[in-house]
mmCIF file of C-alpha atoms in Angstrom:
data_model
loop_
_atom_site.group_PDB
_atom_site.id
_atom_site.type_symbol
_atom_site.label_atom_id
_atom_site.label_comp_id
_atom_site.label_asym_id
_atom_site.label_seq_id
_atom_site.Cartn_x
_atom_site.Cartn_y
_atom_site.Cartn_z
ATOM 1 C CA MET A 1 144.199 45.739 71.732
ATOM 2 C CA VAL A 2 145.687 45.858 68.220
ATOM 3 C CA ASN A 3 143.079 45.016 65.584
ATOM 4 C CA LYS A 4 145.159 42.762 63.327
ATOM 5 C CA ASP A 5 142.653 42.490 60.491
ATOM 6 C CA ARG A 6 142.113 46.243 60.403
ATOM 7 C CA LEU A 7 145.863 46.851 60.444
ATOM 8 C CA VAL A 8 146.473 44.448 57.564
ATOM 9 C CA ASP A 9 143.588 45.905 55.555
ATOM 10 C CA LEU A 10 144.999 49.413 55.936
ATOM 11 C CA PHE A 11 148.471 48.270 54.963
ATOM 12 C CA LEU A 12 147.119 46.555 51.838
ATOM 13 C CA GLU A 13 145.225 49.720 50.937
ATOM 14 C CA LEU A 14 148.262 51.955 51.386
ATOM 15 C CA VAL A 15 150.663 49.886 49.286
ATOM 16 C CA GLN A 16 148.212 50.104 46.387
ATOM 17 C CA ILE A 17 148.422 53.905 46.387
ATOM 18 C CA ASP A 18 151.377 54.858 44.179
ATOM 19 C CA SER A 19 153.842 57.110 46.012
ATOM 20 C CA ILE A 20 157.289 56.862 44.482
ATOM 21 C CA SER A 21 159.554 59.740 45.505
ATOM 22 C CA GLN A 22 158.180 63.153 44.482
ATOM 23 C CA GLN A 23 154.792 61.595 43.685
ATOM 24 C CA GLU A 24 153.364 61.254 47.190
ATOM 25 C CA ALA A 25 150.373 63.622 46.827
ATOM 26 C CA GLU A 26 147.601 61.004 46.518
ATOM 27 C CA LEU A 27 148.835 59.079 49.543
ATOM 28 C CA ALA A 28 149.237 62.308 51.494
ATOM 29 C CA GLN A 29 145.593 63.254 50.917
ATOM 30 C CA ARG A 30 144.430 59.831 52.094
ATOM 31 C CA LEU A 31 146.488 60.149 55.278
ATOM 32 C CA ILE A 32 145.425 63.728 55.977
ATOM 33 C CA LYS A 33 141.779 62.653 55.788
ATOM 34 C CA GLU A 34 142.412 59.775 58.204
ATOM 35 C CA LEU A 35 144.383 61.874 60.679
ATOM 36 C CA LYS A 36 141.695 64.552 60.789
ATOM 37 C CA TYR A 37 139.024 61.905 61.336
ATOM 38 C CA LEU A 38 141.020 60.618 64.307
ATOM 39 C CA GLY A 39 140.988 64.076 65.865
ATOM 40 C CA LEU A 40 144.499 65.285 65.114
ATOM 41 C CA LYS A 41 145.355 68.831 64.152
ATOM 42 C CA VAL A 42 146.933 68.429 60.711
ATOM 43 C CA ARG A 43 148.869 70.615 58.323
ATOM 44 C CA GLN A 44 151.056 70.078 55.285
ATOM 45 C CA ASP A 45 154.212 72.127 54.795
ATOM 46 C CA ASP A 46 155.462 73.569 51.511
ATOM 47 C CA LYS A 47 157.567 70.479 50.846
ATOM 48 C CA GLY A 48 154.596 68.143 51.211
ATOM 49 C CA ASN A 49 155.358 66.684 54.644
ATOM 50 C CA ILE A 50 152.401 65.951 56.899
ATOM 51 C CA ILE A 51 152.738 67.318 60.435
ATOM 52 C CA ALA A 52 149.995 66.226 62.834
ATOM 53 C CA TYR A 53 149.364 66.798 66.532
ATOM 54 C CA LEU A 54 147.195 65.015 69.093
ATOM 55 C CA LYS A 55 146.816 66.763 72.434
ATOM 56 C CA GLY A 56 147.520 64.538 75.387
ATOM 57 C CA ASN A 57 144.951 63.525 77.976
ATOM 58 C CA LEU A 58 147.581 63.065 80.683
ATOM 59 C CA ARG A 59 148.857 66.052 82.618
ATOM 60 C CA ASN A 60 152.638 66.495 82.344
ATOM 61 C CA GLY A 61 152.896 63.490 80.044
ATOM 62 C CA LYS A 62 155.898 63.100 77.774
ATOM 63 C CA THR A 63 155.638 64.225 74.159
ATOM 64 C CA ILE A 64 156.284 61.453 71.651
ATOM 65 C CA LEU A 65 157.003 61.944 67.957
ATOM 66 C CA PHE A 66 156.256 59.103 65.554
ATOM 67 C CA ASN A 67 157.762 59.295 62.082
ATOM 68 C CA ALA A 68 157.535 57.323 58.846
ATOM 69 C CA HIS A 69 158.052 58.288 55.208
ATOM 70 C CA MET A 70 155.454 58.232 52.448
ATOM 71 C CA ASP A 71 157.654 57.717 49.407
ATOM 72 C CA THR A 72 158.894 54.447 47.963
ATOM 73 C CA VAL A 73 161.680 53.423 45.636
ATOM 74 C CA VAL A 74 161.060 52.148 42.111
ATOM 75 C CA PRO A 75 159.587 49.981 40.715
ATOM 76 C CA GLY A 76 156.713 51.043 42.927
ATOM 77 C CA LYS A 77 153.780 51.734 40.613
ATOM 78 C CA ASN A 78 150.702 49.501 40.402
ATOM 79 C CA VAL A 79 151.694 47.379 43.388
ATOM 80 C CA LYS A 80 149.548 44.270 43.674
ATOM 81 C CA PRO A 81 149.928 42.832 47.193
ATOM 82 C CA ILE A 82 149.471 39.123 47.755
ATOM 83 C CA VAL A 83 148.763 37.546 51.143
ATOM 84 C CA LYS A 84 149.935 33.951 51.413
ATOM 85 C CA LYS A 85 149.361 32.498 54.863
ATOM 86 C CA ASP A 86 151.395 34.815 57.117
ATOM 87 C CA ARG A 87 153.429 36.591 54.425
ATOM 88 C CA ILE A 88 152.576 39.672 52.363
ATOM 89 C CA THR A 89 154.487 40.178 49.104
ATOM 90 C CA SER A 90 153.993 41.956 45.794
ATOM 91 C CA ASP A 91 153.164 39.959 42.679
ATOM 92 C CA GLY A 92 156.879 40.005 41.835
ATOM 93 C CA SER A 93 156.773 42.809 39.277
ATOM 94 C CA THR A 94 157.281 45.610 41.824
ATOM 95 C CA ILE A 95 158.463 46.277 45.324
ATOM 96 C CA LEU A 96 155.880 45.789 48.070
ATOM 97 C CA GLY A 97 156.288 49.161 49.762
ATOM 98 C CA ALA A 98 156.428 47.920 53.339
ATOM 99 C CA ASP A 99 159.280 50.408 53.447
ATOM 100 C CA ASP A 100 157.708 52.478 54.772
ATOM 101 C CA LYS A 101 153.965 51.964 54.497
ATOM 102 C CA ALA A 102 154.138 49.333 57.204
ATOM 103 C CA GLY A 103 155.370 52.107 59.489
ATOM 104 C CA ILE A 104 152.542 54.397 58.396
ATOM 105 C CA ALA A 105 149.901 51.701 58.905
ATOM 106 C CA ILE A 106 151.200 50.952 62.399
ATOM 107 C CA ILE A 107 151.121 54.614 63.406
ATOM 108 C CA ILE A 108 147.539 54.990 62.157
ATOM 109 C CA GLU A 109 146.500 51.837 64.041
ATOM 110 C CA ILE A 110 148.057 53.217 67.229
ATOM 111 C CA LEU A 111 146.095 56.465 66.821
ATOM 112 C CA ARG A 112 142.888 54.489 66.296
ATOM 113 C CA ILE A 113 143.550 52.569 69.504
ATOM 114 C CA LEU A 114 144.189 55.771 71.455
ATOM 115 C CA LYS A 115 140.840 57.137 70.301
ATOM 116 C CA GLU A 116 138.861 53.943 70.924
ATOM 117 C CA ARG A 117 140.372 52.833 74.223
ATOM 118 C CA GLN A 118 140.974 56.222 75.844
ATOM 119 C CA VAL A 119 144.578 55.268 76.589
ATOM 120 C CA LEU A 120 146.315 57.839 78.775
ATOM 121 C CA HIS A 121 149.087 59.601 76.884
ATOM 122 C CA GLY A 122 151.027 62.819 76.606
ATOM 123 C CA ASP A 123 151.071 64.915 73.452
ATOM 124 C CA ILE A 124 151.572 62.863 70.293
ATOM 125 C CA LYS A 125 153.215 64.244 67.182
ATOM 126 C CA VAL A 126 153.124 62.447 63.848
ATOM 127 C CA ILE A 127 155.275 63.359 60.868
ATOM 128 C CA PHE A 128 154.950 61.606 57.529
ATOM 129 C CA THR A 129 157.744 62.809 55.259
ATOM 130 C CA VAL A 130 158.246 62.959 51.508
ATOM 131 C CA GLU A 131 161.398 62.175 49.510
ATOM 132 C CA GLU A 132 163.152 60.146 52.193
ATOM 133 C CA GLU A 133 164.429 57.665 49.634
ATOM 134 C CA ILE A 134 166.208 60.326 47.568
ATOM 135 C CA GLY A 135 168.214 62.008 50.287
ATOM 136 C CA LEU A 136 165.990 62.622 53.329
ATOM 137 C CA LYS A 137 164.819 65.791 51.590
ATOM 138 C CA GLY A 138 161.474 65.946 53.331
ATOM 139 C CA ALA A 139 162.957 65.621 56.807
ATOM 140 C CA LYS A 140 165.625 68.201 56.003
ATOM 141 C CA SER A 141 162.929 70.777 55.214
ATOM 142 C CA LEU A 142 161.158 70.398 58.571
ATOM 143 C CA GLU A 143 161.211 73.293 61.014
ATOM 144 C CA VAL A 144 162.978 72.677 64.324
ATOM 145 C CA GLU A 145 159.783 73.238 66.300
ATOM 146 C CA ASP A 146 158.011 70.572 64.239
ATOM 147 C CA VAL A 147 160.234 67.805 65.600
ATOM 148 C CA GLN A 148 160.663 68.873 69.211
ATOM 149 C CA ALA A 149 159.647 66.039 71.530
ATOM 150 C CA ASP A 150 160.874 64.096 74.538
ATOM 151 C CA TYR A 151 161.368 61.011 72.382
ATOM 152 C CA CYS A 152 161.146 60.247 68.676
ATOM 153 C CA PHE A 153 160.503 56.804 67.226
ATOM 154 C CA VAL A 154 161.165 56.354 63.519
ATOM 155 C CA LEU A 155 159.268 53.310 62.243
ATOM 156 C CA ASP A 156 161.628 52.542 59.393
ATOM 157 C CA ALA A 157 163.991 49.659 60.084
ATOM 158 C CA ASP A 158 164.004 46.068 58.927
ATOM 159 C CA GLY A 159 164.712 43.034 61.073
ATOM 160 C CA ASP A 160 163.064 41.384 64.042
ATOM 161 C CA VAL A 161 160.528 43.267 66.132
ATOM 162 C CA GLY A 162 162.236 44.286 69.363
ATOM 163 C CA THR A 163 165.310 45.543 67.545
ATOM 164 C CA VAL A 164 166.233 49.188 68.015
ATOM 165 C CA VAL A 165 168.711 51.122 65.868
ATOM 166 C CA ASN A 166 170.597 53.619 68.022
ATOM 167 C CA ARG A 167 173.621 54.349 65.817
ATOM 168 C CA SER A 168 173.965 55.279 62.168
ATOM 169 C CA PRO A 169 176.787 56.919 60.229
ATOM 170 C CA ALA A 170 177.323 60.378 58.848
ATOM 171 C CA GLN A 171 177.584 60.521 55.073
ATOM 172 C CA ASP A 172 179.470 62.863 52.760
ATOM 173 C CA SER A 173 178.569 62.922 49.072
ATOM 174 C CA LEU A 174 181.228 63.780 46.506
ATOM 175 C CA GLU A 175 180.984 64.976 42.913
ATOM 176 C CA ILE A 176 184.265 65.075 41.025
ATOM 177 C CA ILE A 177 184.467 66.829 37.657
ATOM 178 C CA ILE A 178 187.612 65.795 35.803
ATOM 179 C CA LYS A 179 188.855 67.965 32.927
ATOM 180 C CA GLY A 180 191.120 66.555 30.248
ATOM 181 C CA LYS A 181 191.794 67.695 26.686
ATOM 182 C CA PRO A 182 190.018 66.437 23.539
ATOM 183 C CA ALA A 183 191.902 65.115 20.524
ATOM 184 C CA HIS A 184 191.307 62.716 17.662
ATOM 185 C CA ALA A 185 191.882 59.234 19.038
ATOM 186 C CA GLY A 186 193.254 57.871 15.755
ATOM 187 C CA ILE A 187 195.198 60.774 14.278
ATOM 188 C CA CYS A 188 196.745 62.614 17.228
ATOM 189 C CA PRO A 189 195.880 60.952 20.544
ATOM 190 C CA GLN A 190 199.117 62.261 22.039
ATOM 191 C CA LYS A 191 197.686 65.771 21.948
ATOM 192 C CA GLY A 192 194.802 64.797 24.185
ATOM 193 C CA ILE A 193 194.434 64.183 27.898
ATOM 194 C CA SER A 194 191.959 61.453 28.790
ATOM 195 C CA ALA A 195 189.628 62.365 31.629
ATOM 196 C CA ILE A 196 188.573 58.708 31.771
ATOM 197 C CA GLN A 197 192.178 57.633 32.256
ATOM 198 C CA ILE A 198 192.556 60.130 35.097
ATOM 199 C CA ALA A 199 189.424 58.755 36.759
ATOM 200 C CA ALA A 200 190.602 55.177 36.305
ATOM 201 C CA LYS A 201 194.028 55.932 37.752
ATOM 202 C CA ALA A 202 192.535 57.699 40.758
ATOM 203 C CA ILE A 203 189.957 55.043 41.558
ATOM 204 C CA SER A 204 192.285 52.081 40.991
ATOM 205 C CA GLY A 205 194.506 53.255 43.833
ATOM 206 C CA MET A 206 191.681 54.199 46.161
ATOM 207 C CA LYS A 207 190.568 52.516 49.385
ATOM 208 C CA LEU A 208 186.932 51.620 48.800
ATOM 209 C CA GLY A 209 184.301 49.270 50.199
ATOM 210 C CA LYS A 210 184.492 48.451 53.887
ATOM 211 C CA ILE A 211 187.383 50.492 55.245
ATOM 212 C CA ASP A 212 186.914 49.389 58.862
ATOM 213 C CA GLN A 213 184.076 48.506 61.250
ATOM 214 C CA GLU A 214 182.802 52.080 61.205
ATOM 215 C CA THR A 215 183.637 53.336 57.721
ATOM 216 C CA THR A 216 182.661 52.609 54.116
ATOM 217 C CA ALA A 217 183.282 54.326 50.784
ATOM 218 C CA ASN A 218 182.055 53.888 47.237
ATOM 219 C CA MET A 219 182.379 55.450 43.797
ATOM 220 C CA GLY A 220 178.956 54.753 42.331
ATOM 221 C CA VAL A 221 178.488 56.830 39.168
ATOM 222 C CA ILE A 222 180.828 57.591 36.263
ATOM 223 C CA LYS A 223 179.716 59.600 33.235
ATOM 224 C CA GLY A 224 181.930 60.830 30.422
ATOM 225 C CA GLY A 225 183.098 60.654 26.853
ATOM 226 C CA ARG A 226 181.334 61.535 23.595
ATOM 227 C CA ALA A 227 182.590 58.992 21.067
ATOM 228 C CA THR A 228 185.172 56.242 20.700
ATOM 229 C CA ASN A 229 187.278 58.364 18.325
ATOM 230 C CA ILE A 230 187.590 61.325 20.703
ATOM 231 C CA ILE A 231 189.911 61.484 23.697
ATOM 232 C CA PRO A 232 187.404 62.210 26.501
ATOM 233 C CA GLU A 233 187.711 65.749 27.805
ATOM 234 C CA GLU A 234 185.377 65.479 30.797
ATOM 235 C CA VAL A 235 184.249 62.853 33.266
ATOM 236 C CA ILE A 236 181.916 63.238 36.218
ATOM 237 C CA VAL A 237 182.349 60.812 39.109
ATOM 238 C CA LYS A 238 179.911 60.621 42.020
ATOM 239 C CA GLY A 239 180.661 58.798 45.230
ATOM 240 C CA GLU A 240 180.183 58.746 48.954
ATOM 241 C CA ALA A 241 181.888 58.016 52.238
ATOM 242 C CA ARG A 242 180.187 57.036 55.485
ATOM 243 C CA SER A 243 181.424 56.596 59.024
ATOM 244 C CA HIS A 244 180.207 56.505 62.598
ATOM 245 C CA SER A 245 183.374 58.488 63.410
ATOM 246 C CA LEU A 246 183.620 62.023 62.043
ATOM 247 C CA LYS A 247 187.419 61.845 62.218
ATOM 248 C CA LYS A 248 187.450 58.682 60.128
ATOM 249 C CA LEU A 249 184.970 60.202 57.686
ATOM 250 C CA GLU A 250 187.170 63.261 57.275
ATOM 251 C CA ARG A 251 190.213 61.050 56.756
ATOM 252 C CA GLN A 252 188.477 58.955 54.090
ATOM 253 C CA VAL A 253 187.234 62.015 52.203
ATOM 254 C CA LYS A 254 190.729 63.509 52.250
ATOM 255 C CA HIS A 255 192.082 60.232 50.873
ATOM 256 C CA ILE A 256 189.599 60.320 47.974
ATOM 257 C CA ILE A 257 190.429 63.944 47.194
ATOM 258 C CA LYS A 258 194.151 63.224 47.284
ATOM 259 C CA ARG A 259 193.832 60.318 44.843
ATOM 260 C CA PHE A 260 191.932 62.394 42.277
ATOM 261 C CA LYS A 261 194.247 65.387 42.556
ATOM 262 C CA LYS A 262 197.348 63.227 42.262
ATOM 263 C CA ALA A 263 196.047 61.392 39.181
ATOM 264 C CA ALA A 264 195.068 64.654 37.507
ATOM 265 C CA GLU A 265 198.459 66.187 38.226
ATOM 266 C CA GLU A 266 200.368 63.176 36.896
ATOM 267 C CA LEU A 267 198.367 63.040 33.656
ATOM 268 C CA GLY A 268 198.031 66.774 33.063
ATOM 269 C CA GLY A 269 194.342 67.264 33.813
ATOM 270 C CA GLU A 270 192.310 69.222 36.314
ATOM 271 C CA VAL A 271 189.727 68.306 38.935
ATOM 272 C CA ASP A 272 186.926 70.199 40.617
ATOM 273 C CA ILE A 273 185.602 68.456 43.731
ATOM 274 C CA LYS A 274 182.335 69.263 45.477
ATOM 275 C CA ILE A 275 181.605 67.777 48.903
ATOM 276 C CA SER A 276 178.334 67.958 50.802
ATOM 277 C CA ARG A 277 177.183 66.449 54.082
ATOM 278 C CA SER A 278 174.145 64.307 53.278
ATOM 279 C CA TYR A 279 173.352 63.656 56.922
ATOM 280 C CA ASN A 280 174.995 63.502 60.318
ATOM 281 C CA SER A 281 175.572 60.485 62.509
ATOM 282 C CA VAL A 282 173.256 59.183 65.207
ATOM 283 C CA ALA A 283 174.746 57.931 68.464
ATOM 284 C CA VAL A 284 172.201 57.348 71.216
ATOM 285 C CA PRO A 285 173.911 55.839 74.306
ATOM 286 C CA ASN A 286 172.875 52.301 75.222
ATOM 287 C CA ASN A 287 172.057 53.427 78.761
ATOM 288 C CA SER A 288 169.893 56.381 77.711
ATOM 289 C CA PRO A 289 166.254 56.618 78.877
ATOM 290 C CA ILE A 290 164.848 55.993 75.393
ATOM 291 C CA ILE A 291 166.800 52.736 75.066
ATOM 292 C CA LYS A 292 165.806 51.640 78.564
ATOM 293 C CA LEU A 293 162.170 52.337 77.663
ATOM 294 C CA THR A 294 162.317 50.131 74.563
ATOM 295 C CA GLU A 295 163.965 47.381 76.608
ATOM 296 C CA VAL A 296 161.316 47.470 79.332
ATOM 297 C CA VAL A 297 158.514 47.292 76.764
ATOM 298 C CA ALA A 298 160.163 44.434 74.863
ATOM 299 C CA LYS A 299 160.442 42.413 78.072
ATOM 300 C CA GLN A 300 156.831 43.162 79.013
ATOM 301 C CA ILE A 301 155.581 41.778 75.699
ATOM 302 C CA GLY A 302 158.102 38.960 75.456
ATOM 303 C CA PHE A 303 160.224 40.205 72.564
ATOM 304 C CA LYS A 304 163.989 39.836 72.410
ATOM 305 C CA HIS A 305 165.476 43.305 72.781
ATOM 306 C CA LYS A 306 168.452 44.111 70.568
ATOM 307 C CA VAL A 307 170.284 47.396 70.115
ATOM 308 C CA VAL A 308 172.110 47.601 66.798
ATOM 309 C CA SER A 309 173.996 49.951 64.493
ATOM 310 C CA SER A 310 172.938 50.706 60.933
ATOM 311 C CA GLY A 311 175.080 51.424 57.904
ATOM 312 C CA GLY A 312 172.523 53.765 56.370
ATOM 313 C CA GLY A 313 170.696 56.966 57.107
ATOM 314 C CA SER A 314 167.005 57.632 57.728
ATOM 315 C CA ASP A 315 164.821 60.489 58.910
ATOM 316 C CA ALA A 316 166.234 59.642 62.345
ATOM 317 C CA SER A 317 169.540 61.167 61.214
ATOM 318 C CA VAL A 318 167.869 64.535 60.660
ATOM 319 C CA ILE A 319 165.601 64.539 63.703
ATOM 320 C CA TYR A 320 168.405 63.459 66.045
ATOM 321 C CA ALA A 321 170.524 66.355 64.759
ATOM 322 C CA HIS A 322 167.888 68.721 66.186
ATOM 323 C CA GLY A 323 168.637 67.422 69.680
ATOM 324 C CA VAL A 324 165.745 64.974 69.994
ATOM 325 C CA PRO A 325 166.469 61.509 71.479
ATOM 326 C CA THR A 326 165.678 59.385 68.432
ATOM 327 C CA VAL A 327 165.813 55.702 67.547
ATOM 328 C CA ALA A 328 164.638 53.695 64.564
ATOM 329 C CA ILE A 329 162.335 50.796 65.374
ATOM 330 C CA SER A 330 162.440 47.519 63.454
ATOM 331 C CA ILE A 331 158.977 46.717 62.133
ATOM 332 C CA GLY A 332 159.663 43.357 60.512
ATOM 333 C CA MET A 333 159.972 44.274 56.835
ATOM 334 C CA GLU A 334 162.502 42.235 54.851
ATOM 335 C CA ASN A 335 164.351 42.470 51.511
ATOM 336 C CA VAL A 336 163.455 46.131 51.153
ATOM 337 C CA HIS A 337 164.226 47.973 47.902
ATOM 338 C CA SER A 338 163.726 44.779 45.916
ATOM 339 C CA LYS A 339 160.946 42.860 44.191
ATOM 340 C CA GLN A 340 161.451 40.194 46.856
ATOM 341 C CA GLU A 341 160.361 42.563 49.635
ATOM 342 C CA TYR A 342 157.923 41.096 52.138
ATOM 343 C CA ILE A 343 156.522 41.449 55.614
ATOM 344 C CA LYS A 344 154.943 38.806 57.807
ATOM 345 C CA VAL A 345 151.502 39.556 59.188
ATOM 346 C CA LYS A 346 152.754 38.491 62.613
ATOM 347 C CA ASN A 347 155.609 41.001 62.472
ATOM 348 C CA LEU A 348 153.277 43.799 61.405
ATOM 349 C CA HIS A 349 150.972 42.926 64.309
ATOM 350 C CA ASP A 350 153.845 42.536 66.789
ATOM 351 C CA ALA A 351 155.358 45.880 65.793
ATOM 352 C CA ALA A 352 152.040 47.594 66.463
ATOM 353 C CA LYS A 353 151.833 45.880 69.873
ATOM 354 C CA TYR A 354 155.354 47.123 70.602
ATOM 355 C CA ILE A 355 154.462 50.727 69.801
ATOM 356 C CA VAL A 356 151.281 50.528 71.888
ATOM 357 C CA GLY A 357 153.464 49.295 74.728
ATOM 358 C CA ILE A 358 155.766 52.270 74.330
ATOM 359 C CA VAL A 359 152.859 54.733 74.512
ATOM 360 C CA ARG A 360 151.418 53.021 77.596
ATOM 361 C CA THR A 361 154.777 52.750 79.384
ATOM 362 C CA VAL A 362 156.608 55.983 78.547
ATOM 363 C CA ASN A 363 154.930 57.983 81.307
ATOM 364 C CA LYS A 364 155.555 55.297 83.934
ATOM 365 C CA GLN A 365 159.341 55.448 83.603
#
């Protein structure tokens, strides 16, 4: 049922359309044209997200939402895909962009199949988001009614086809502005207060990395200082904490705050700390209908079904927060966010077969 050659051709076309974050317009126009041709009602919101709707041909059928994101990380301009036997890579100078254009290509192939084969289905929603890679900004701008569905499948996970991601952590982002006091480093350093020293003292005593099986933390950006002969008066530190447990996340954030405040107090400086929730956790029960559906389909096709947790966020984090049963589906991409990114043709084909199976089976459950 899946046209492998057509699917691969579309994928190769899409990865050659530049769409790094905040530069998705050309790709969006290509997809809007395709979706309209396939008979979907299509609109684009103010943020640039594509929201499309296909009316079902099955009375009382379940509404399914398929999601993928249009943007890529850098270096993602002038991608030159290479097909070697069963593997698709870039030429090594850029990423490939399977994250997440493989997901987009699969969704388009599914819609083509629905049109050609007259497959019975409930209402189908498709959302292609912008700016996923820089903070899920596109998904966060969606209206609640845009995402309402019985089930949502986010085609944006690496790993073997048949793998389903049902848990992901909440993340808090932190920005810490440390204020010291400037002074000449050679003449009167004792009159200064080093903001860099405060930052170093705070971070050196901090629990970072993998805190436990559910929690991680990292200080990832430090900016400060003007010259080597000036005691630095200001430093900006940016970090994050993630956890599948909100209590553990709160505890880790409090620990980070305490370390910075204590270091500033001991060395005579000041700190201003800003905390924001980047996204909430996802926790779909293993015995929920959406998980059972993915298991049934995997067995029908002969795939090994695995339910796993992720350490990162995706559009699933935002959609799930609106009360929609949501899982991320592994589509076979590997080494994402690197020049070594690749996807096997077989995995691309198998992932499309898996999604077709979901559409055909969802209303039989």
